[in-house]
Short mmCIF file of N, CA, C and O in Angstrom, two decimals:
data_model
loop_
_atom_site.label_atom_id
_atom_site.label_comp_id
_atom_site.label_asym_id
_atom_site.label_seq_id
_atom_site.Cartn_x
_atom_site.Cartn_y
_atom_site.Cartn_z
N MET A 1 -17.80 -10.37 5.54
CA MET A 1 -17.40 -10.99 4.30
C MET A 1 -16.82 -12.46 5.10
O MET A 1 -17.60 -13.16 5.05
N ILE A 2 -16.59 -12.37 5.76
CA ILE A 2 -15.57 -13.66 6.47
C ILE A 2 -16.15 -13.87 7.44
O ILE A 2 -16.33 -15.52 7.36
N LEU A 3 -17.05 -13.10 8.47
CA LEU A 3 -18.01 -13.72 9.08
C LEU A 3 -19.19 -14.99 8.87
O LEU A 3 -19.07 -15.79 8.82
N GLY A 4 -19.13 -14.37 7.41
CA GLY A 4 -20.50 -14.66 6.32
C GLY A 4 -20.43 -16.51 6.13
O GLY A 4 -21.43 -16.77 5.99
N LEU A 5 -18.80 -15.78 5.59
CA LEU A 5 -18.18 -17.18 4.99
C LEU A 5 -18.57 -18.16 6.00
O LEU A 5 -18.89 -19.63 5.40
N THR A 6 -17.96 -18.02 7.23
CA THR A 6 -17.74 -19.12 8.20
C THR A 6 -19.09 -19.69 8.34
O THR A 6 -19.09 -20.66 9.07
N VAL A 7 -19.97 -18.85 8.81
CA VAL A 7 -21.46 -18.77 9.56
C VAL A 7 -21.96 -20.43 8.35
O VAL A 7 -22.25 -20.81 8.52
N ASP A 8 -22.40 -19.50 6.96
CA ASP A 8 -22.82 -20.63 5.72
C ASP A 8 -21.91 -21.55 5.31
O ASP A 8 -21.96 -22.91 5.41
N ALA A 9 -20.38 -21.98 5.32
CA ALA A 9 -19.43 -23.32 5.60
C ALA A 9 -20.11 -23.60 7.38
O ALA A 9 -20.39 -25.52 6.91
N GLN A 10 -20.35 -23.50 8.25
CA GLN A 10 -21.16 -24.36 9.23
C GLN A 10 -22.24 -24.75 8.95
O GLN A 10 -22.39 -26.40 9.22
N ASN A 11 -23.54 -23.77 8.64
CA ASN A 11 -24.46 -24.51 8.13
C ASN A 11 -24.32 -25.30 6.85
O ASN A 11 -25.34 -26.16 7.03
N ASP A 12 -23.89 -24.74 6.30
CA ASP A 12 -24.02 -25.58 5.36
C ASP A 12 -23.32 -27.42 5.54
O ASP A 12 -23.78 -28.22 4.88
N ALA A 13 -22.23 -27.35 6.53
CA ALA A 13 -21.57 -28.97 6.82
C ALA A 13 -23.06 -29.66 7.65
O ALA A 13 -22.51 -30.89 7.85
N LYS A 14 -23.95 -28.97 7.91
CA LYS A 14 -25.11 -29.48 9.09
C LYS A 14 -26.19 -30.69 7.83
O LYS A 14 -26.25 -31.61 8.38
N GLY A 15 -25.98 -30.30 6.50
CA GLY A 15 -27.27 -30.64 6.05
C GLY A 15 -27.24 -31.80 4.62
O GLY A 15 -27.51 -32.00 4.16
N SER A 16 -26.10 -31.45 4.90
CA SER A 16 -25.48 -31.45 2.54
C SER A 16 -24.61 -32.40 2.68
O SER A 16 -23.14 -32.39 4.09
N ALA A 17 -24.80 -33.29 1.76
CA ALA A 17 -23.50 -34.48 1.69
C ALA A 17 -22.91 -34.61 0.42
O ALA A 17 -23.76 -34.15 -1.17
N GLY A 18 -22.04 -35.05 -0.30
CA GLY A 18 -21.56 -35.52 -1.38
C GLY A 18 -20.67 -34.32 -2.10
O GLY A 18 -20.26 -33.76 -1.78
N ASP A 19 -20.69 -34.93 -3.78
CA ASP A 19 -19.68 -33.88 -4.51
C ASP A 19 -19.77 -32.67 -4.20
O ASP A 19 -19.26 -31.40 -4.42
N LYS A 20 -21.31 -32.33 -5.16
CA LYS A 20 -21.26 -30.80 -4.90
C LYS A 20 -21.44 -29.82 -3.45
O LYS A 20 -21.03 -28.58 -3.35
N HIS A 21 -21.75 -30.53 -2.84
CA HIS A 21 -21.85 -30.41 -1.27
C HIS A 21 -20.04 -29.90 -0.74
O HIS A 21 -19.90 -28.46 -0.59
N GLU A 22 -19.22 -30.54 -1.03
CA GLU A 22 -17.50 -30.55 -0.94
C GLU A 22 -17.08 -29.76 -1.61
O GLU A 22 -15.97 -28.38 -1.04
N THR A 23 -17.52 -29.30 -2.93
CA THR A 23 -17.27 -28.38 -4.01
C THR A 23 -17.92 -27.11 -3.45
O THR A 23 -16.68 -26.29 -3.16
N ALA A 24 -18.63 -27.19 -3.09
CA ALA A 24 -19.24 -26.04 -2.22
C ALA A 24 -18.74 -25.38 -1.47
O ALA A 24 -17.65 -24.12 -1.17
N LEU A 25 -17.95 -26.38 -0.34
CA LEU A 25 -17.32 -26.31 0.52
C LEU A 25 -15.84 -25.32 0.89
O LEU A 25 -15.64 -24.59 1.11
N ALA A 26 -15.54 -26.42 -0.42
CA ALA A 26 -13.90 -25.68 -0.53
C ALA A 26 -13.93 -24.61 -1.35
O ALA A 26 -13.23 -23.43 -1.03
N MET A 27 -14.86 -24.15 -2.02
CA MET A 27 -14.71 -22.70 -2.80
C MET A 27 -14.80 -22.00 -1.96
O MET A 27 -14.95 -21.12 -1.66
N MET A 28 -16.08 -22.54 -0.95
CA MET A 28 -16.52 -20.93 0.55
C MET A 28 -15.05 -20.47 1.45
O MET A 28 -14.41 -20.06 1.75
N HIS A 29 -14.69 -21.65 1.70
CA HIS A 29 -12.99 -21.79 2.36
C HIS A 29 -11.90 -21.14 1.30
O HIS A 29 -11.29 -20.00 2.05
N LEU A 30 -11.62 -21.25 0.41
CA LEU A 30 -10.86 -20.40 -0.55
C LEU A 30 -11.20 -19.25 -0.74
O LEU A 30 -10.04 -18.31 -0.48
N GLU A 31 -12.21 -19.02 -0.97
CA GLU A 31 -12.82 -17.16 -0.72
C GLU A 31 -12.53 -16.42 0.95
O GLU A 31 -11.80 -15.75 0.33
N GLN A 32 -12.68 -17.56 1.72
CA GLN A 32 -12.48 -17.16 3.15
C GLN A 32 -10.69 -16.77 3.28
O GLN A 32 -10.90 -16.21 4.18
N GLU A 33 -9.65 -17.75 2.31
CA GLU A 33 -8.23 -17.37 2.53
C GLU A 33 -8.30 -16.56 1.94
O GLU A 33 -6.78 -15.85 2.83
N LYS A 34 -8.99 -16.24 0.84
CA LYS A 34 -8.78 -15.39 0.14
C LYS A 34 -8.66 -13.76 1.12
O LYS A 34 -7.85 -12.60 0.49
N LEU A 35 -10.00 -13.13 1.78
CA LEU A 35 -10.31 -12.74 2.40
C LEU A 35 -9.49 -12.65 3.33
O LEU A 35 -9.35 -11.15 4.32
N ASN A 36 -8.96 -13.35 3.88
CA ASN A 36 -8.43 -12.90 5.24
C ASN A 36 -6.75 -12.74 4.69
O ASN A 36 -5.99 -12.00 5.57
N PHE A 37 -6.60 -13.62 3.03
CA PHE A 37 -5.68 -12.76 3.07
C PHE A 37 -4.90 -11.13 2.90
O PHE A 37 -4.37 -9.94 3.45
N LYS A 38 -6.56 -10.59 2.31
CA LYS A 38 -6.20 -9.18 1.68
C LYS A 38 -6.92 -8.03 2.89
O LYS A 38 -5.88 -7.50 2.90
N LEU A 39 -7.32 -8.72 3.95
CA LEU A 39 -7.83 -8.34 5.04
C LEU A 39 -5.66 -8.46 6.22
O LEU A 39 -5.72 -7.23 6.89
N LYS A 40 -5.16 -9.27 6.33
CA LYS A 40 -3.90 -9.40 6.24
C LYS A 40 -3.10 -7.83 5.82
O LYS A 40 -2.00 -6.91 7.09
N GLU A 41 -3.05 -7.78 4.48
CA GLU A 41 -2.08 -6.81 3.91
C GLU A 41 -2.67 -5.37 4.64
O GLU A 41 -2.06 -4.47 4.11
N LEU A 42 -4.49 -5.88 4.43
CA LEU A 42 -4.70 -4.04 4.98
C LEU A 42 -4.14 -3.80 6.13
O LEU A 42 -4.33 -2.65 6.54
N LEU A 43 -4.22 -4.22 7.01
CA LEU A 43 -3.91 -4.12 8.51
C LEU A 43 -1.85 -3.46 8.43
O LEU A 43 -2.09 -3.12 9.20
N GLU A 44 -1.12 -5.15 7.81
CA GLU A 44 -0.02 -4.21 7.68
C GLU A 44 0.19 -2.54 7.72
O GLU A 44 0.98 -1.60 7.83
N GLN A 45 -0.98 -2.24 6.04
CA GLN A 45 -0.87 -1.13 5.85
C GLN A 45 -1.03 -0.64 6.27
O GLN A 45 -0.98 0.78 7.05
N LYS A 46 -2.57 -0.15 7.32
CA LYS A 46 -2.78 0.88 8.45
C LYS A 46 -1.57 0.92 9.26
O LYS A 46 -1.75 2.10 10.07
N ALA A 47 -0.79 -0.69 9.54
CA ALA A 47 0.17 -0.58 10.70
C ALA A 47 1.11 0.81 10.05
O ALA A 47 1.90 1.58 11.20
N VAL A 48 1.54 0.59 8.73
CA VAL A 48 2.70 1.44 8.26
C VAL A 48 2.10 3.52 8.32
O VAL A 48 3.13 3.90 8.98
N LEU A 49 1.20 3.19 8.02
CA LEU A 49 0.48 4.41 8.16
C LEU A 49 0.12 4.81 9.15
O LEU A 49 0.05 6.25 10.04
N ASP A 50 -0.58 4.70 10.43
CA ASP A 50 -0.74 4.77 11.40
C ASP A 50 0.88 5.03 12.65
O ASP A 50 1.06 5.91 13.33
N LYS A 51 2.18 4.69 11.82
CA LYS A 51 3.61 5.47 12.24
C LYS A 51 3.31 6.85 12.14
O LYS A 51 5.01 7.29 12.20
N ILE A 52 3.17 7.20 11.33
CA ILE A 52 3.36 8.15 10.54
C ILE A 52 3.00 9.70 10.58
O ILE A 52 1.98 9.42 11.71
N ASP A 53 3.41 10.45 11.51
CA ASP A 53 3.33 11.71 12.22
C ASP A 53 2.92 12.43 11.55
O ASP A 53 3.60 13.69 10.80
N ALA A 54 1.98 13.25 11.11
CA ALA A 54 1.62 14.30 10.26
C ALA A 54 1.59 15.24 10.67
O ALA A 54 1.87 16.26 9.32
N ASN A 55 2.49 15.82 11.93
CA ASN A 55 2.53 17.04 11.89
C ASN A 55 4.41 17.28 11.84
O ASN A 55 4.87 18.51 11.44
N SER A 56 5.31 16.18 11.32
CA SER A 56 5.91 16.27 10.98
C SER A 56 7.10 17.14 10.52
O SER A 56 6.42 16.30 9.06
N GLN A 57 7.46 17.72 10.32
CA GLN A 57 8.57 18.60 9.11
C GLN A 57 9.62 17.89 8.91
O GLN A 57 10.67 17.35 9.95
N HIS A 58 9.66 17.41 7.92
CA HIS A 58 10.90 16.42 7.21
C HIS A 58 11.85 17.28 5.97
O HIS A 58 11.86 17.59 5.33
N LYS A 59 13.39 17.30 6.89
CA LYS A 59 14.38 17.68 6.18
C LYS A 59 15.33 17.21 5.42
O LYS A 59 15.40 17.47 4.57
N VAL A 60 14.77 15.48 5.59
CA VAL A 60 15.31 14.29 4.61
C VAL A 60 14.09 13.42 4.37
O VAL A 60 13.18 13.70 5.24
N VAL A 61 14.44 12.46 3.38
CA VAL A 61 13.05 11.75 3.11
C VAL A 61 12.60 10.60 3.71
O VAL A 61 14.02 9.91 4.10
N ALA A 62 11.99 10.35 4.83
CA ALA A 62 11.55 9.74 5.41
C ALA A 62 10.38 9.27 5.58
O ALA A 62 8.83 9.59 4.41
N LEU A 63 9.81 8.11 6.39
CA LEU A 63 7.85 7.29 6.13
C LEU A 63 7.46 8.44 6.08
O LEU A 63 7.62 9.37 7.13
N GLY A 64 6.54 8.69 5.89
CA GLY A 64 6.02 10.29 6.02
C GLY A 64 6.03 11.19 5.05
O GLY A 64 4.94 12.64 4.81
N SER A 65 6.94 11.39 4.42
CA SER A 65 7.43 12.41 3.41
C SER A 65 6.38 13.16 2.15
O SER A 65 5.96 12.01 1.51
N VAL A 66 6.18 14.23 1.74
CA VAL A 66 5.55 14.45 0.23
C VAL A 66 7.23 14.59 -0.11
O VAL A 66 7.95 15.63 0.05
N VAL A 67 7.58 13.99 -1.36
CA VAL A 67 8.68 14.45 -2.07
C VAL A 67 7.89 14.97 -3.40
O VAL A 67 7.83 14.10 -3.75
N LYS A 68 8.50 16.44 -4.06
CA LYS A 68 8.40 16.89 -4.97
C LYS A 68 9.63 16.24 -5.51
O LYS A 68 11.12 17.07 -5.72
N THR A 69 9.47 15.35 -6.88
CA THR A 69 10.81 15.51 -7.69
C THR A 69 10.64 16.15 -8.64
O THR A 69 9.29 16.79 -9.24
N ASN A 70 11.60 16.14 -9.53
CA ASN A 70 11.62 16.40 -11.40
C ASN A 70 10.45 16.10 -12.27
O ASN A 70 10.53 16.50 -13.57
N GLN A 71 10.64 14.94 -11.62
CA GLN A 71 9.48 13.83 -12.31
C GLN A 71 7.44 13.56 -12.01
O GLN A 71 6.67 13.90 -12.34
N LEU A 72 7.77 13.52 -10.38
CA LEU A 72 6.34 13.33 -10.55
C LEU A 72 6.16 13.76 -8.34
O LEU A 72 7.72 13.63 -8.02
N TRP A 73 5.37 13.68 -7.97
CA TRP A 73 5.23 13.69 -6.40
C TRP A 73 4.45 12.56 -5.74
O TRP A 73 4.13 11.73 -6.79
N LEU A 74 5.79 12.89 -4.63
CA LEU A 74 5.57 11.09 -4.60
C LEU A 74 5.38 11.23 -2.85
O LEU A 74 5.69 11.69 -1.86
N PHE A 75 4.43 10.01 -2.41
CA PHE A 75 4.05 9.94 -0.74
C PHE A 75 4.46 9.00 -0.09
O PHE A 75 4.54 7.56 -0.78
N VAL A 76 5.72 9.14 0.65
CA VAL A 76 5.80 7.84 0.75
C VAL A 76 5.85 7.01 2.45
O VAL A 76 5.74 8.08 3.60
N SER A 77 5.14 5.94 2.23
CA SER A 77 4.11 5.76 2.88
C SER A 77 3.85 3.90 2.89
O SER A 77 4.53 3.26 3.28
N SER A 78 3.22 3.83 2.11
CA SER A 78 2.67 2.54 1.82
C SER A 78 2.32 2.27 0.37
O SER A 78 1.79 3.22 0.12
N ALA A 79 2.61 1.25 0.30
CA ALA A 79 1.80 1.40 -1.87
C ALA A 79 0.33 1.41 -1.57
O ALA A 79 -0.44 0.23 -1.22
N LEU A 80 -0.44 2.47 -2.21
CA LEU A 80 -1.81 2.76 -2.73
C LEU A 80 -2.17 3.38 -3.42
O LEU A 80 -1.31 3.67 -4.02
N PRO A 81 -3.24 3.59 -3.88
CA PRO A 81 -3.65 4.26 -5.35
C PRO A 81 -3.02 5.48 -5.21
O PRO A 81 -2.91 6.25 -4.10
N LYS A 82 -3.08 6.19 -6.55
CA LYS A 82 -2.90 7.42 -6.34
C LYS A 82 -3.82 8.42 -6.40
O LYS A 82 -5.05 8.01 -6.54
N ILE A 83 -3.72 9.79 -6.05
CA ILE A 83 -4.34 10.38 -5.51
C ILE A 83 -4.09 12.00 -6.25
O ILE A 83 -2.93 12.46 -6.25
N THR A 84 -5.28 12.43 -6.23
CA THR A 84 -4.69 13.74 -7.04
C THR A 84 -5.67 14.43 -6.48
O THR A 84 -7.00 14.71 -5.70
N ILE A 85 -4.94 16.05 -5.39
CA ILE A 85 -4.96 16.98 -4.87
C ILE A 85 -4.78 18.25 -5.58
O ILE A 85 -3.45 18.33 -5.63
N ASP A 86 -5.30 19.63 -5.94
CA ASP A 86 -5.19 20.52 -5.99
C ASP A 86 -4.59 20.57 -7.69
O ASP A 86 -3.11 20.69 -7.57
N ASP A 87 -5.23 19.25 -8.69
CA ASP A 87 -4.76 18.88 -9.96
C ASP A 87 -3.18 19.15 -9.57
O ASP A 87 -2.28 18.88 -10.90
N LYS A 88 -2.70 17.86 -8.68
CA LYS A 88 -1.37 16.91 -8.70
C LYS A 88 -1.63 15.75 -8.25
O LYS A 88 -2.40 15.23 -7.43
N THR A 89 -1.45 15.00 -8.98
CA THR A 89 -1.29 13.72 -9.16
C THR A 89 -0.26 13.28 -7.96
O THR A 89 1.09 13.35 -8.53
N ILE A 90 -0.64 12.35 -7.17
CA ILE A 90 0.65 11.00 -6.06
C ILE A 90 0.66 10.57 -6.28
O ILE A 90 -0.73 9.96 -5.73
N PHE A 91 1.74 9.84 -6.03
CA PHE A 91 2.02 8.35 -5.64
C PHE A 91 2.44 7.68 -4.66
O PHE A 91 3.61 8.88 -4.26
N ALA A 92 1.74 7.04 -4.04
CA ALA A 92 2.10 6.77 -2.57
C ALA A 92 3.39 5.92 -2.95
O ALA A 92 2.31 4.05 -3.39
N LEU A 93 4.00 5.04 -2.06
CA LEU A 93 4.87 4.14 -2.25
C LEU A 93 5.39 3.45 -1.20
O LEU A 93 5.32 4.44 0.03
N SER A 94 5.91 2.40 -1.21
CA SER A 94 5.90 1.72 -0.07
C SER A 94 7.53 2.04 0.30
O SER A 94 8.65 2.28 -1.06
N THR A 95 8.26 2.30 1.43
CA THR A 95 9.48 2.57 1.73
C THR A 95 10.75 1.37 1.34
O THR A 95 12.00 1.44 1.32
N ASN A 96 9.67 0.39 0.77
CA ASN A 96 10.63 -0.94 0.40
C ASN A 96 10.74 -1.09 -0.98
O ASN A 96 11.61 -1.56 -1.93
N SER A 97 10.06 0.71 -1.99
CA SER A 97 10.09 0.42 -3.95
C SER A 97 11.58 0.95 -3.76
O SER A 97 12.14 1.50 -2.96
N PRO A 98 12.14 0.35 -5.49
CA PRO A 98 13.23 1.10 -5.86
C PRO A 98 12.93 2.69 -5.58
O PRO A 98 14.06 3.13 -5.42
N LEU A 99 12.46 2.86 -5.81
CA LEU A 99 12.57 4.65 -6.00
C LEU A 99 12.16 4.97 -4.19
O LEU A 99 13.14 5.94 -4.02
N ALA A 100 11.70 5.17 -3.25
CA ALA A 100 12.07 4.96 -1.67
C ALA A 100 13.42 4.80 -1.91
O ALA A 100 13.75 5.53 -1.01
N CYS A 101 13.42 3.40 -1.89
CA CYS A 101 14.74 2.96 -1.50
C CYS A 101 15.92 4.13 -1.94
O CYS A 101 17.35 4.50 -1.50
N GLN A 102 15.98 5.19 -2.77
CA GLN A 102 16.95 5.77 -3.30
C GLN A 102 16.97 7.17 -3.30
O GLN A 102 18.04 8.23 -2.89
N MET A 103 15.71 7.17 -2.45
CA MET A 103 15.40 8.87 -1.96
C MET A 103 15.65 8.84 0.03
O MET A 103 16.11 9.55 0.26
N MET A 104 15.11 7.46 0.29
CA MET A 104 15.55 7.60 1.83
C MET A 104 16.46 8.37 2.42
O MET A 104 18.13 7.84 2.26
N GLY A 105 16.18 9.56 3.38
CA GLY A 105 17.96 10.24 3.91
C GLY A 105 18.18 10.92 2.85
O GLY A 105 18.65 11.18 3.63
N ASN A 106 17.46 11.13 1.90
CA ASN A 106 18.69 12.38 1.46
C ASN A 106 17.50 13.90 1.14
O ASN A 106 16.30 13.70 1.97
N ARG A 107 18.39 14.95 0.80
CA ARG A 107 17.99 16.27 1.00
C ARG A 107 17.20 16.38 -0.54
O ARG A 107 17.83 15.78 -1.81
N VAL A 108 17.13 17.59 -0.33
CA VAL A 108 16.65 18.69 -1.28
C VAL A 108 17.55 18.71 -2.19
O VAL A 108 18.70 19.25 -1.59
N GLY A 109 17.95 18.25 -3.51
CA GLY A 109 18.85 18.79 -4.09
C GLY A 109 19.39 17.25 -4.60
O GLY A 109 20.48 17.46 -5.56
N HIS A 110 19.36 16.13 -4.18
CA HIS A 110 20.32 14.68 -4.00
C HIS A 110 19.48 14.37 -6.04
O HIS A 110 18.31 14.78 -5.95
N THR A 111 20.25 13.94 -6.80
CA THR A 111 20.26 13.26 -8.01
C THR A 111 20.42 11.59 -7.77
O THR A 111 21.49 11.47 -7.76
N PHE A 112 19.50 11.12 -8.71
CA PHE A 112 19.81 9.74 -8.60
C PHE A 112 19.06 9.68 -10.14
O PHE A 112 18.19 10.02 -10.66
N GLU A 113 19.20 8.32 -9.98
CA GLU A 113 18.88 7.61 -11.73
C GLU A 113 18.65 6.38 -11.50
O GLU A 113 18.89 5.40 -10.56
N LEU A 114 17.10 6.17 -12.26
CA LEU A 114 16.65 4.79 -11.30
C LEU A 114 15.62 4.10 -13.75
O LEU A 114 14.87 4.80 -13.36
N ASN A 115 16.76 3.05 -14.10
CA ASN A 115 15.59 2.43 -14.79
C ASN A 115 15.43 3.97 -15.84
O ASN A 115 14.47 3.82 -16.97
N GLY A 116 16.51 4.40 -15.91
CA GLY A 116 17.10 5.26 -17.20
C GLY A 116 16.30 6.44 -16.84
O GLY A 116 16.55 7.50 -18.04
N LYS A 117 15.78 6.71 -16.28
CA LYS A 117 15.52 7.87 -15.51
C LYS A 117 15.96 9.00 -14.58
O LYS A 117 16.09 8.52 -13.56
N LYS A 118 16.28 10.61 -14.87
CA LYS A 118 17.07 10.83 -13.76
C LYS A 118 16.25 11.54 -13.29
O LYS A 118 15.12 12.43 -13.14
N TYR A 119 16.55 11.51 -12.06
CA TYR A 119 15.23 12.18 -10.88
C TYR A 119 16.28 13.25 -9.35
O TYR A 119 17.41 13.22 -9.60
N THR A 120 15.49 14.22 -9.54
CA THR A 120 16.26 15.45 -8.36
C THR A 120 15.05 15.70 -7.47
O THR A 120 13.92 16.00 -7.51
N ILE A 121 15.33 15.56 -6.33
CA ILE A 121 14.53 15.86 -5.26
C ILE A 121 14.20 17.28 -5.09
O ILE A 121 15.31 18.12 -5.07
N GLU A 122 13.59 18.09 -5.06
CA GLU A 122 13.15 19.76 -6.03
C GLU A 122 12.35 20.44 -4.28
O GLU A 122 12.58 20.84 -3.82
N GLU A 123 12.16 19.12 -3.54
CA GLU A 123 11.09 19.96 -2.53
C GLU A 123 10.50 18.09 -1.56
O GLU A 123 10.28 17.26 -1.96
N ILE A 124 10.50 18.81 -0.66
CA ILE A 124 9.83 17.44 0.77
C ILE A 124 9.39 18.26 1.84
O ILE A 124 9.52 19.66 2.32
N GLN A 125 8.08 18.02 2.51
CA GLN A 125 6.85 18.26 3.06
C GLN A 125 6.85 17.02 3.92
O GLN A 125 7.09 16.10 3.99
#
């Protein structure tokens, strides 16, 4: 899409003039900037996911841990959409999120409170 917008902008610049042309060109540039920003975000998320060792066994919560709390299931990775596996809804969260910050480095049995809710780590995978 980014390449297509670049080619369109180059082709459009060759034979058009006037306000309508300038507006169309500006809109293409804005769309290209949005796509470049989204691409940067996705590459950053992929870099975080690439750091995860799927074979690693976690005794404490760390990047790549799947954590069962008394409230919900969490995957410490990158902020991604929730997924459902075997009737379990798992929320992927960034290591910088307030919830992950409360859990990082802690073991099963650790209890903490966030936004008025009490959480207990029940399982770490």
